[in-house]
CSV table of C-alpha atoms and ligand atoms in Angstrom, one decimal:
chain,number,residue,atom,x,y,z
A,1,UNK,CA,-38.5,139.2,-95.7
A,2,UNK,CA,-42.0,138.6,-93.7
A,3,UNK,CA,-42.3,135.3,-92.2
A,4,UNK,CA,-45.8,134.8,-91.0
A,5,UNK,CA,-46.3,131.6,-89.4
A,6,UNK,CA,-49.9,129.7,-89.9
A,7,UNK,CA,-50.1,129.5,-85.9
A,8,UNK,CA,-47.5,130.1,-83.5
A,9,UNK,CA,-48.7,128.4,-80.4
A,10,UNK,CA,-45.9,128.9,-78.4
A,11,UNK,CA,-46.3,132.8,-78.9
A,12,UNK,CA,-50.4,132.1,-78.4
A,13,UNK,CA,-49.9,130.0,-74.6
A,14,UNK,CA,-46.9,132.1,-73.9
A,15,UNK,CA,-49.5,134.9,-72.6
A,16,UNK,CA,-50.8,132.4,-70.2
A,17,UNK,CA,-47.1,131.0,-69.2
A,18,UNK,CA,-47.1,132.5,-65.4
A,19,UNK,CA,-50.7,131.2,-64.7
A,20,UNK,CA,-49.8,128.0,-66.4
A,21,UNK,CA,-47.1,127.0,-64.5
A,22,UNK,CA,-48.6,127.6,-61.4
A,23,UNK,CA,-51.1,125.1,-62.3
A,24,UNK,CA,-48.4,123.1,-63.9
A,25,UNK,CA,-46.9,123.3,-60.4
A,26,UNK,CA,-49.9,122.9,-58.0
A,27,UNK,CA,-51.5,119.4,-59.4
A,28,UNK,CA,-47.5,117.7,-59.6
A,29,UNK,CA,-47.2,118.3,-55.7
A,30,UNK,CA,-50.6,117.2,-55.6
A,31,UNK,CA,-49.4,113.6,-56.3
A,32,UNK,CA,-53.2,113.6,-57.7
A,33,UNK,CA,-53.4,112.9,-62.1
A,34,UNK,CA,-56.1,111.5,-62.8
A,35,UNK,CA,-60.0,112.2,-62.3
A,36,UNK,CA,-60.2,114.9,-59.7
A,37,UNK,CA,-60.9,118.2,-58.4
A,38,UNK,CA,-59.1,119.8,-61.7
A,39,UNK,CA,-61.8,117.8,-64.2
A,40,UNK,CA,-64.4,118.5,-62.0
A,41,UNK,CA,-63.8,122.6,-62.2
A,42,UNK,CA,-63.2,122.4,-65.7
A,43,UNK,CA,-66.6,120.3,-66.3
A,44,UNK,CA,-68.3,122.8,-63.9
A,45,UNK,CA,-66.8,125.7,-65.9
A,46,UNK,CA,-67.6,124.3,-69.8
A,47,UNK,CA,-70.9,123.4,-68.7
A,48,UNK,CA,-72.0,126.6,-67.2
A,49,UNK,CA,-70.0,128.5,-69.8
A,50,UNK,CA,-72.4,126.4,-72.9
A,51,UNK,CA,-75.4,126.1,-70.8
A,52,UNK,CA,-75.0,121.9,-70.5
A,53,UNK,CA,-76.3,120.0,-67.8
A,54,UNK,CA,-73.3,117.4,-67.9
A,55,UNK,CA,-69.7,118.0,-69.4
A,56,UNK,CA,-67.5,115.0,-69.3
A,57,UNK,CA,-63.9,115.3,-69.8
A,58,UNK,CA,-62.3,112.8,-72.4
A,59,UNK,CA,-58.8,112.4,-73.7
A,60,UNK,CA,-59.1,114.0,-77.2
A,61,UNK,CA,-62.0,114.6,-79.7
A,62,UNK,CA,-62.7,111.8,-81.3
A,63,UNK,CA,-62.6,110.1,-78.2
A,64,UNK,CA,-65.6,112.2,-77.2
A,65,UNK,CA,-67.3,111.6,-80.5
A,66,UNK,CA,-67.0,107.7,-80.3
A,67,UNK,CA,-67.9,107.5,-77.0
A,68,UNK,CA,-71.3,109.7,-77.5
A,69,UNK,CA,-72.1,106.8,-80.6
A,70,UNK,CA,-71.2,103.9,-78.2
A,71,UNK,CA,-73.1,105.2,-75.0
A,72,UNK,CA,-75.7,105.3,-77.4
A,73,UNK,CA,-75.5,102.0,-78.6
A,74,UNK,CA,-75.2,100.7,-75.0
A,75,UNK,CA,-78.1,101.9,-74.1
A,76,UNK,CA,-80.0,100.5,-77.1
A,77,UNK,CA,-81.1,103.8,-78.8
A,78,UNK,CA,-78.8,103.1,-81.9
A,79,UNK,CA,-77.6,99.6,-83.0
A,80,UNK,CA,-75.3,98.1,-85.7
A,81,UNK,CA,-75.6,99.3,-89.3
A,82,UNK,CA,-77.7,102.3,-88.3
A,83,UNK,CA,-77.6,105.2,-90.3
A,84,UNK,CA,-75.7,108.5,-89.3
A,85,UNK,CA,-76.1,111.8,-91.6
A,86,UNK,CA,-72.6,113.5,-91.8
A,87,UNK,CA,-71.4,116.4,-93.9
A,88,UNK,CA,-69.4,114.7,-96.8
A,89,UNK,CA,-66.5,117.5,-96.1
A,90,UNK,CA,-65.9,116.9,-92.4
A,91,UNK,CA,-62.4,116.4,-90.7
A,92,UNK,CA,-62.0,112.5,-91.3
A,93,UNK,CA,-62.7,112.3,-87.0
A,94,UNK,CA,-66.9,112.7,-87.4
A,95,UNK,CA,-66.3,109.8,-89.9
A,96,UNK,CA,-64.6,107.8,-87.9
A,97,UNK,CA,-66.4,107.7,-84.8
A,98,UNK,CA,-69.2,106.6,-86.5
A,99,UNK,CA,-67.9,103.8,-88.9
A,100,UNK,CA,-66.0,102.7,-85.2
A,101,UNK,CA,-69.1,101.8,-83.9
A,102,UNK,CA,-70.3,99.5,-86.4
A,103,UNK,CA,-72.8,102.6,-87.6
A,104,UNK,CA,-72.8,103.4,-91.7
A,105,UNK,CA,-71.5,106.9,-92.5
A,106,UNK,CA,-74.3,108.5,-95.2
A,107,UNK,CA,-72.7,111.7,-96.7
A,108,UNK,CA,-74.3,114.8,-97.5
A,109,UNK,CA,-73.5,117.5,-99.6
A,110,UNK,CA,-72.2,120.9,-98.2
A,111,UNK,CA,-73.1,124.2,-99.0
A,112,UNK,CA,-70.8,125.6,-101.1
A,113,UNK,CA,-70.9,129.4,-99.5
A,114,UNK,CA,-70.7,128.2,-95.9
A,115,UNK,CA,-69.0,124.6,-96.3
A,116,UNK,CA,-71.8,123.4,-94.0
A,117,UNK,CA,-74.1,120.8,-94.5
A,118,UNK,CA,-76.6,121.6,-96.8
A,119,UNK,CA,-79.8,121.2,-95.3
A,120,UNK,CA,-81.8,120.9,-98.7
A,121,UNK,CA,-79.5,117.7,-99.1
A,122,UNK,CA,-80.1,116.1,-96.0
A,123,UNK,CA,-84.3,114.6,-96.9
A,124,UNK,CA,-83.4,113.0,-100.1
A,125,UNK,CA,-80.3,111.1,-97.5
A,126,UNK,CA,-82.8,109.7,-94.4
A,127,UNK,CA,-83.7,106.3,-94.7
A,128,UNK,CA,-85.5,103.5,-93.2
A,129,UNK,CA,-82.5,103.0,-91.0
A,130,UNK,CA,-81.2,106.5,-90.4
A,131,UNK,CA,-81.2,107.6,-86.6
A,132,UNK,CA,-79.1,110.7,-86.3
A,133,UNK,CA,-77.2,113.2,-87.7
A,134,UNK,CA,-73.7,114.4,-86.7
A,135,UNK,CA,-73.9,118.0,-87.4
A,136,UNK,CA,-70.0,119.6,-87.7
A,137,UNK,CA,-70.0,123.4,-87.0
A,138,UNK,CA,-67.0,123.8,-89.5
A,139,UNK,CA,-64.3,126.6,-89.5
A,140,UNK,CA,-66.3,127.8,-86.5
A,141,UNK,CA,-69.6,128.3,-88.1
A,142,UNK,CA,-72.7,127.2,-87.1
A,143,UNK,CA,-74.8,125.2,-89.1
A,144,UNK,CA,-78.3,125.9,-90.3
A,145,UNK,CA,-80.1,124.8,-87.3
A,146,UNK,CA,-83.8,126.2,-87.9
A,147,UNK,CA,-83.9,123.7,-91.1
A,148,UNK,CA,-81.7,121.0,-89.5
A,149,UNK,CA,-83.4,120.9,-86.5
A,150,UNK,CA,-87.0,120.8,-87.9
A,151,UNK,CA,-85.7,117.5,-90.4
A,152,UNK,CA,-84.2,116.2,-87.1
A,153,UNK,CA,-87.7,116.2,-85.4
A,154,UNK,CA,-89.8,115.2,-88.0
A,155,UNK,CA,-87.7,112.1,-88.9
A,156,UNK,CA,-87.2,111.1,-84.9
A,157,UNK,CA,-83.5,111.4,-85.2
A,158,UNK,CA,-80.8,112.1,-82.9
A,159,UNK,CA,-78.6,115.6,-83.3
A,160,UNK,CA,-75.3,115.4,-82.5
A,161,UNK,CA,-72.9,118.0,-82.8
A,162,UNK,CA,-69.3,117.9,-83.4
A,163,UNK,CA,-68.5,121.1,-82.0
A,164,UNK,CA,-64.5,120.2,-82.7
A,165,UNK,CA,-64.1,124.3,-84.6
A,166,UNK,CA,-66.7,126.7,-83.1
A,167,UNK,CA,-66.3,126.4,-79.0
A,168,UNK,CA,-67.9,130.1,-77.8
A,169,UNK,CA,-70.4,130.5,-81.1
A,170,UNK,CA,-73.8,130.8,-80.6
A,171,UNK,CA,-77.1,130.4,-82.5
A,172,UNK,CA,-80.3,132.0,-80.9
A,173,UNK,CA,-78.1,132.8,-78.1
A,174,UNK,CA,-77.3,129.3,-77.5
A,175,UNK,CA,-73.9,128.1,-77.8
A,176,UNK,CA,-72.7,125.5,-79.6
A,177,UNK,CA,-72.3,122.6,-77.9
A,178,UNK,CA,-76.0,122.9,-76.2
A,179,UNK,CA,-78.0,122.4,-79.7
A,180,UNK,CA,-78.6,119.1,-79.8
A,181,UNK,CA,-78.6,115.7,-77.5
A,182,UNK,CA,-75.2,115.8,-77.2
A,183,UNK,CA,-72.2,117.6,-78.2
A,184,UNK,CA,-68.1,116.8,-79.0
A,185,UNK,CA,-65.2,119.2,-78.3
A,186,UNK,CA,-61.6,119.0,-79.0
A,187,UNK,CA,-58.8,120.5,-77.2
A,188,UNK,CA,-56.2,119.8,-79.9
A,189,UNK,CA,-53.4,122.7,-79.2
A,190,UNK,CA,-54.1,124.3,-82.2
A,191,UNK,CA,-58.1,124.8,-81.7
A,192,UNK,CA,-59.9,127.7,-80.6
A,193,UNK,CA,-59.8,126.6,-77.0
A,194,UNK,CA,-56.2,124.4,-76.9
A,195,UNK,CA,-54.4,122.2,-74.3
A,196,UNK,CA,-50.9,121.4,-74.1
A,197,UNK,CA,-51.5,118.2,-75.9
A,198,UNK,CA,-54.2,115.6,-75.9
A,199,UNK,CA,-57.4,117.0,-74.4
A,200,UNK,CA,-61.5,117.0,-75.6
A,201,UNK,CA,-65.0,116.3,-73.7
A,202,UNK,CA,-68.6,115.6,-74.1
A,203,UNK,CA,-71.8,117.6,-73.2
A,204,UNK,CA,-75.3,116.6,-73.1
A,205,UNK,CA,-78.1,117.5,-71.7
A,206,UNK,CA,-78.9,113.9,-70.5
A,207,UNK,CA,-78.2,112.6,-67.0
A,208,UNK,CA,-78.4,109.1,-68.3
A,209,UNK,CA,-76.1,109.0,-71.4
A,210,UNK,CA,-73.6,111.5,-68.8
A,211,UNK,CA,-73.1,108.0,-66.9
A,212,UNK,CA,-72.8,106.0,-69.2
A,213,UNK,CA,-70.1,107.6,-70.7
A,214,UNK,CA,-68.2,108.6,-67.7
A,215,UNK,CA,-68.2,105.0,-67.2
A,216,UNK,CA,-67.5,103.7,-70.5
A,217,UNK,CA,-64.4,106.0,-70.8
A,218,UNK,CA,-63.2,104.6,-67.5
A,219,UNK,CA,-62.8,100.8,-68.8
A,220,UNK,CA,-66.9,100.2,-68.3
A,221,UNK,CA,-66.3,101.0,-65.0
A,222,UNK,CA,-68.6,103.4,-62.7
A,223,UNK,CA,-67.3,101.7,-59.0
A,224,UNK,CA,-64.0,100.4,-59.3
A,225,UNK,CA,-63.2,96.8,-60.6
A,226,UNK,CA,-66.4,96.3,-61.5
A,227,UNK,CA,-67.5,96.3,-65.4
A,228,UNK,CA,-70.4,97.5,-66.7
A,229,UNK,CA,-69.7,97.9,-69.9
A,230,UNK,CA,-66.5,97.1,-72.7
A,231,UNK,CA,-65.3,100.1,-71.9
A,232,UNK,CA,-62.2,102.3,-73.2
A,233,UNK,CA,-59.4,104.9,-71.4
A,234,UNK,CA,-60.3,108.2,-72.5
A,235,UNK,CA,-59.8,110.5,-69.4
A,236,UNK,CA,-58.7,114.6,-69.6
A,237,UNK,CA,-55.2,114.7,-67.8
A,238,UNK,CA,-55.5,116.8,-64.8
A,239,UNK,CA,-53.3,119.1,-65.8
A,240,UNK,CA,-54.7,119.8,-69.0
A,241,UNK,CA,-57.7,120.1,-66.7
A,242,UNK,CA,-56.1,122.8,-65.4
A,243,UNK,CA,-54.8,124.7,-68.0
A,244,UNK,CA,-57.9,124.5,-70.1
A,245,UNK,CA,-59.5,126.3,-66.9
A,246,UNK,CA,-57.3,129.2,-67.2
A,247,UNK,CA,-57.3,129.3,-71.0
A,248,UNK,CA,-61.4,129.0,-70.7
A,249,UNK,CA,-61.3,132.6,-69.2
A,250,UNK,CA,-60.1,134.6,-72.6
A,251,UNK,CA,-61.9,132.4,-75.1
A,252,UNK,CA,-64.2,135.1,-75.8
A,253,UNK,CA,-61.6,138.0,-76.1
A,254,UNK,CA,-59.6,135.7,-78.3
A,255,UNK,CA,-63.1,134.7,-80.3
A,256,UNK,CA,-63.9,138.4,-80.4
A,257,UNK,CA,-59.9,139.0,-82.1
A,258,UNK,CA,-60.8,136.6,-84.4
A,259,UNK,CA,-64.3,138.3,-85.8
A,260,UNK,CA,-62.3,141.4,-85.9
A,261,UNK,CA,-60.0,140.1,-88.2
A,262,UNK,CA,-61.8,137.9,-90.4
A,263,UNK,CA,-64.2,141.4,-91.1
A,264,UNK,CA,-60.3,143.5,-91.4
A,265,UNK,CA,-59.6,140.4,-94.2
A,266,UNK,CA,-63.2,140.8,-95.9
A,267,UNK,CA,-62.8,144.4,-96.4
A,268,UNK,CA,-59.3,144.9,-97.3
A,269,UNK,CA,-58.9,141.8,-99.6
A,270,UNK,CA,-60.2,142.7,-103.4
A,271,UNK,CA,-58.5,140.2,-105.5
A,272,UNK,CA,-61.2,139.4,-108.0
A,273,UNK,CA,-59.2,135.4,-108.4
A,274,UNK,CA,-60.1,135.1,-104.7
A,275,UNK,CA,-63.2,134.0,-103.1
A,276,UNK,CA,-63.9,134.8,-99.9
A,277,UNK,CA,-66.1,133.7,-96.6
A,278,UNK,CA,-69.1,135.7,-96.2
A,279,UNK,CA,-69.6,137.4,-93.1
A,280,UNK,CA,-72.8,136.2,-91.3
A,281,UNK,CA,-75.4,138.6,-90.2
A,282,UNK,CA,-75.3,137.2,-86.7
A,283,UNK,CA,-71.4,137.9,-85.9
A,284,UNK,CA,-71.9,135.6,-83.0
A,285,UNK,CA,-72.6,133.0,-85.0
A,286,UNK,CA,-68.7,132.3,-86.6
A,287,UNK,CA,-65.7,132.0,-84.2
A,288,UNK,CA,-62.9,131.9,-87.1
A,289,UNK,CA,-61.3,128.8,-86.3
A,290,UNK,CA,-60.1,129.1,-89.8
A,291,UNK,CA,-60.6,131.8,-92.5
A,292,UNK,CA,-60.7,129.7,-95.8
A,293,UNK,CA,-60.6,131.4,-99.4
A,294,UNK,CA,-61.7,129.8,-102.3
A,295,UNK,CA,-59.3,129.6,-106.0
A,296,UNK,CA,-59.6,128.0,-108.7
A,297,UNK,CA,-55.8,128.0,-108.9
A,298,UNK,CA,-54.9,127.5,-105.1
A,299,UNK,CA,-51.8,125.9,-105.3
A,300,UNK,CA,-50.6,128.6,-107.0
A,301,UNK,CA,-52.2,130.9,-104.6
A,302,UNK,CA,-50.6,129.3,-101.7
A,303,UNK,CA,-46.9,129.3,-103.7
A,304,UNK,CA,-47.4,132.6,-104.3
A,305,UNK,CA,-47.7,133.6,-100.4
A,306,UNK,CA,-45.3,130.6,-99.0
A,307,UNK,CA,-42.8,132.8,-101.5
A,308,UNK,CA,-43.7,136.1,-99.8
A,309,UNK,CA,-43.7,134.2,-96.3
A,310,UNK,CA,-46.9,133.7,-95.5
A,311,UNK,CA,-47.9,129.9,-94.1
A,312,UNK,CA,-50.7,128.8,-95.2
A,313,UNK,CA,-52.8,125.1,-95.1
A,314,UNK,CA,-55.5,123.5,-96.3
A,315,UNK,CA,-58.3,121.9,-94.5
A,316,UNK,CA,-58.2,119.6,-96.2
A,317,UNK,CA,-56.7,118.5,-99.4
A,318,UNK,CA,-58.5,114.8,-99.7
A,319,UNK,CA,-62.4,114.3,-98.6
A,320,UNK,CA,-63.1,111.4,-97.0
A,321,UNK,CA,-64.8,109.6,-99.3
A,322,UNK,CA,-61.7,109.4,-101.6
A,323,UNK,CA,-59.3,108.2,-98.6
A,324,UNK,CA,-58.5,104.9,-99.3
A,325,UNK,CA,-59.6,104.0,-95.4
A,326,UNK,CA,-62.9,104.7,-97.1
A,327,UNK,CA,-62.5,103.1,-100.2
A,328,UNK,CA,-66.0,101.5,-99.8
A,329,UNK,CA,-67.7,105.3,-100.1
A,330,UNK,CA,-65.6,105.9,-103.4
A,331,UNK,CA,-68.4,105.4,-105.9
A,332,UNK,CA,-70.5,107.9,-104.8
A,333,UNK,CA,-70.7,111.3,-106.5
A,334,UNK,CA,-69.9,114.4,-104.3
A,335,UNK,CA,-69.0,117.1,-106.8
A,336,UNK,CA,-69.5,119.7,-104.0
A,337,UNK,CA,-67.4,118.4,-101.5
A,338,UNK,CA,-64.7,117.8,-104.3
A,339,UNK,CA,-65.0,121.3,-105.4
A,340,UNK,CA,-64.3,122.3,-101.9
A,341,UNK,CA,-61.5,120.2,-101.4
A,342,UNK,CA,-59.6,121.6,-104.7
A,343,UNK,CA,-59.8,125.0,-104.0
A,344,UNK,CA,-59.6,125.8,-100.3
A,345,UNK,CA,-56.8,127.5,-98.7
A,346,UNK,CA,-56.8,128.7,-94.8
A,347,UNK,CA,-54.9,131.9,-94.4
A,348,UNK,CA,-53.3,132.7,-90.8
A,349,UNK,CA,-56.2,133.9,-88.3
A,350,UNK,CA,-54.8,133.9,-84.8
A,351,UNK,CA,-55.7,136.2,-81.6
A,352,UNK,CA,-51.8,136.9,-81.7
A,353,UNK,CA,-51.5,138.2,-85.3
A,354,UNK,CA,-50.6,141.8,-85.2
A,355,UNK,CA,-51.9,144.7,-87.3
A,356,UNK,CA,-48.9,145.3,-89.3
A,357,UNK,CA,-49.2,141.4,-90.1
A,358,UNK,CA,-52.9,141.4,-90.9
A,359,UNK,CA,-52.0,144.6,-92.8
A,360,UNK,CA,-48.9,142.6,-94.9
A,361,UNK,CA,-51.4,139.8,-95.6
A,362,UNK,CA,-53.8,142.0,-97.2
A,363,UNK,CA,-51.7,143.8,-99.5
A,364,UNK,CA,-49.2,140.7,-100.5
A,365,UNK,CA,-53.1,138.5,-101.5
A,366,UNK,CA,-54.2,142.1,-103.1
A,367,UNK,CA,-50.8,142.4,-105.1
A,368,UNK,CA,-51.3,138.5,-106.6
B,401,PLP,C1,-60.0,118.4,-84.3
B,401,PLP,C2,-61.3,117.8,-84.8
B,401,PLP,C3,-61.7,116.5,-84.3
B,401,PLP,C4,-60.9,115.6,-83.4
B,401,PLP,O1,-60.3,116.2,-82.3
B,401,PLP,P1,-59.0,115.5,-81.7
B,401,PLP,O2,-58.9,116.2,-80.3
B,401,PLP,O3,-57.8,115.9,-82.6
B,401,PLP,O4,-59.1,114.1,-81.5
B,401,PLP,C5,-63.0,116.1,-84.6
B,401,PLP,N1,-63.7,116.8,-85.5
B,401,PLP,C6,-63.3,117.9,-86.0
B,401,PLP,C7,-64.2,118.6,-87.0
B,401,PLP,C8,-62.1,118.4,-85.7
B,401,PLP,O5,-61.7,119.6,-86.3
């Protein structure tokens, strides 16, 4: 029998593994870890690559997410209880970076063909107190930004992205990352663009909040031993650093894999049980991070295929509002999000997946 994992990371960085290990190699003889010339070529090369001004390296994605919300409330552009717009069926992380500043998650309904935020939700959710909205590019798709982007300017709010799932898609020719004030990445090993472990950074446009953080993710700190701020650890390992540099170099092949295989799945698959994503008009626009069916009976769906050895996951099986962390946001009624949430399933969509593979999956979904 087929067994197709969901990702198989260790075939996916086993195409770098010559050009990793020299890196691997050159910053251990170093006897150099921490903030240097590594972070400083990756920064240069992510910021060039999106089109930021600043890219600061951080130690994972949330990391970069809090520390964007508490360089803004350093600065006194955002303060306690402050309102932040957030899709309601976002990874928990977008959540959490903002309830960790002391700022009040308000969640919006998604769009139930794109799993985006819905922009025609987001006006009936700005307050008095709103200030910003954490826009999540999710599965690698990028948000409506014409409407999101007018609301943003007419209310006076901030737009943040978490750009956690779509590194290397674009909107208007811009890339992700480079739409709003500032912008959150994650390296997470299983993300478009992966590490070998911990590993995420901020962008922004803004020379001001680019210190700020850099300092505040090195203990407050911008000249040694002397505090600025309550500051936190978050720094990029150097050799992550370096590996991410390598790795940076194919993200677009490996993007371009993905499109090719999401359209391969859209055309091939005709099981009228199954729902499935709709191909934008701008290709650039979706990277595939994930390609995520819809069923009504998904955990039969997914039996079905673990049976006939294909891996499959769902992202994700409990919204945040009904996590008991957030058992304060339980009342409210997100019928959308909860839809989404029951019926989602994320079939295997990898650069390494070969055709007979892709082929296999086809017919086994078509044959349910
Ligand atoms: C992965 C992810 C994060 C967090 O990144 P880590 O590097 O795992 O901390 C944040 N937001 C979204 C949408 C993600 O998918």
């Amino acid at each position: 029998m087929r067994n197709i994992p969901f990702l198989n990371l260790k075939q996916i960085n086993g195409q770098y593994q010559s050009e990793i290990n020299t890196a691997i190699c050159r910053v251990a003889k170093s006897g150099w870890y921490l903030m240097g010339q590594e972070n400083k070529i990756f920064e240069q090369k992510l910021a060039s690559y999106i089109n930021a001004n600043h890219v600061i390296g951080t130690g994972n994605g949330l990391d970069a997410l809090v520390l964007i919300f508490r360089a803004y409330m350093e600065l006194g552009i955002l303060k306690k209880g402050d309102e932040v717009i957030v899709p309601a069926n976002t990874y928990i992380a977008s959540i959490l970076s903002i309830s960790e500043n002391n700022l009040t998650p308000v969640l919006v309904e998604p769009d139930l063909t794109t799993f985006n935020i819905n922009p025609e939700n987001i006006n009936a959710s700005i307050s008095q107190k709103t200030k910003a909205i954490l826009v999540v590019h999710l599965y690698g798709q990028v948000c409506a930004m014409d409407k999101i982007n007018a609301i943003a300017e007419a209310n006076k709010l901030l737009l943040i992205e978490d750009n956690a799932q779509a590194i290397g898609a674009e909107w208007n020719h811009k890339k992700t990352g480079s739409l709003g004030e500032a912008a959150a990445f994650s390296f997470y090993p299983g993300k478009n663009l992966g590490a070998l472990g911990d590993a995420g950074a901020v962008a922004t446009k803004s020379e001001e909040l680019a210190q700020t953080i850099r300092a505040i993710a090195n203990y407050g700190s911008s000249k040694k031993y002397h505090n600025e701020f309550k500051g936190l650890n978050s720094r990029l390992d150097e050799i992550q650093a370096a590996i991410l540099s390598i790795k940076l170099k194919t993200l677009d092949r490996n993007n371009n894999k993905r499109r090719s295989i999401a359209k391969r799945y859209c055309s091939g698959i005709n099981n009228s049980s199954i729902l499935l994503p709709d191909i934008p008009k701008d290709t650039h626009s979706h990277v595939w991070h994930l390609f995520v069916v819809r069923s009504k009976e998904r955990d039969r769906l997914a039996n079905y295929l673990k049976k006939n050895g294909i891996e499959t996951m769902i992202h994700y099986p409990i919204p945040p509002h009904l996590q008991n962390a957030y058992s304060g946001l339980c009342d409210i009624s997100l019928p959308i999000a909860e839809k989404i949430h029951n019926e989602v399933l994320s079939i295997p969509l990898h650069q390494c997946l070969t055709d007979s593979e892709i082929d296999y999956i086809i017919e086994t979904i078509n044959k349910y």
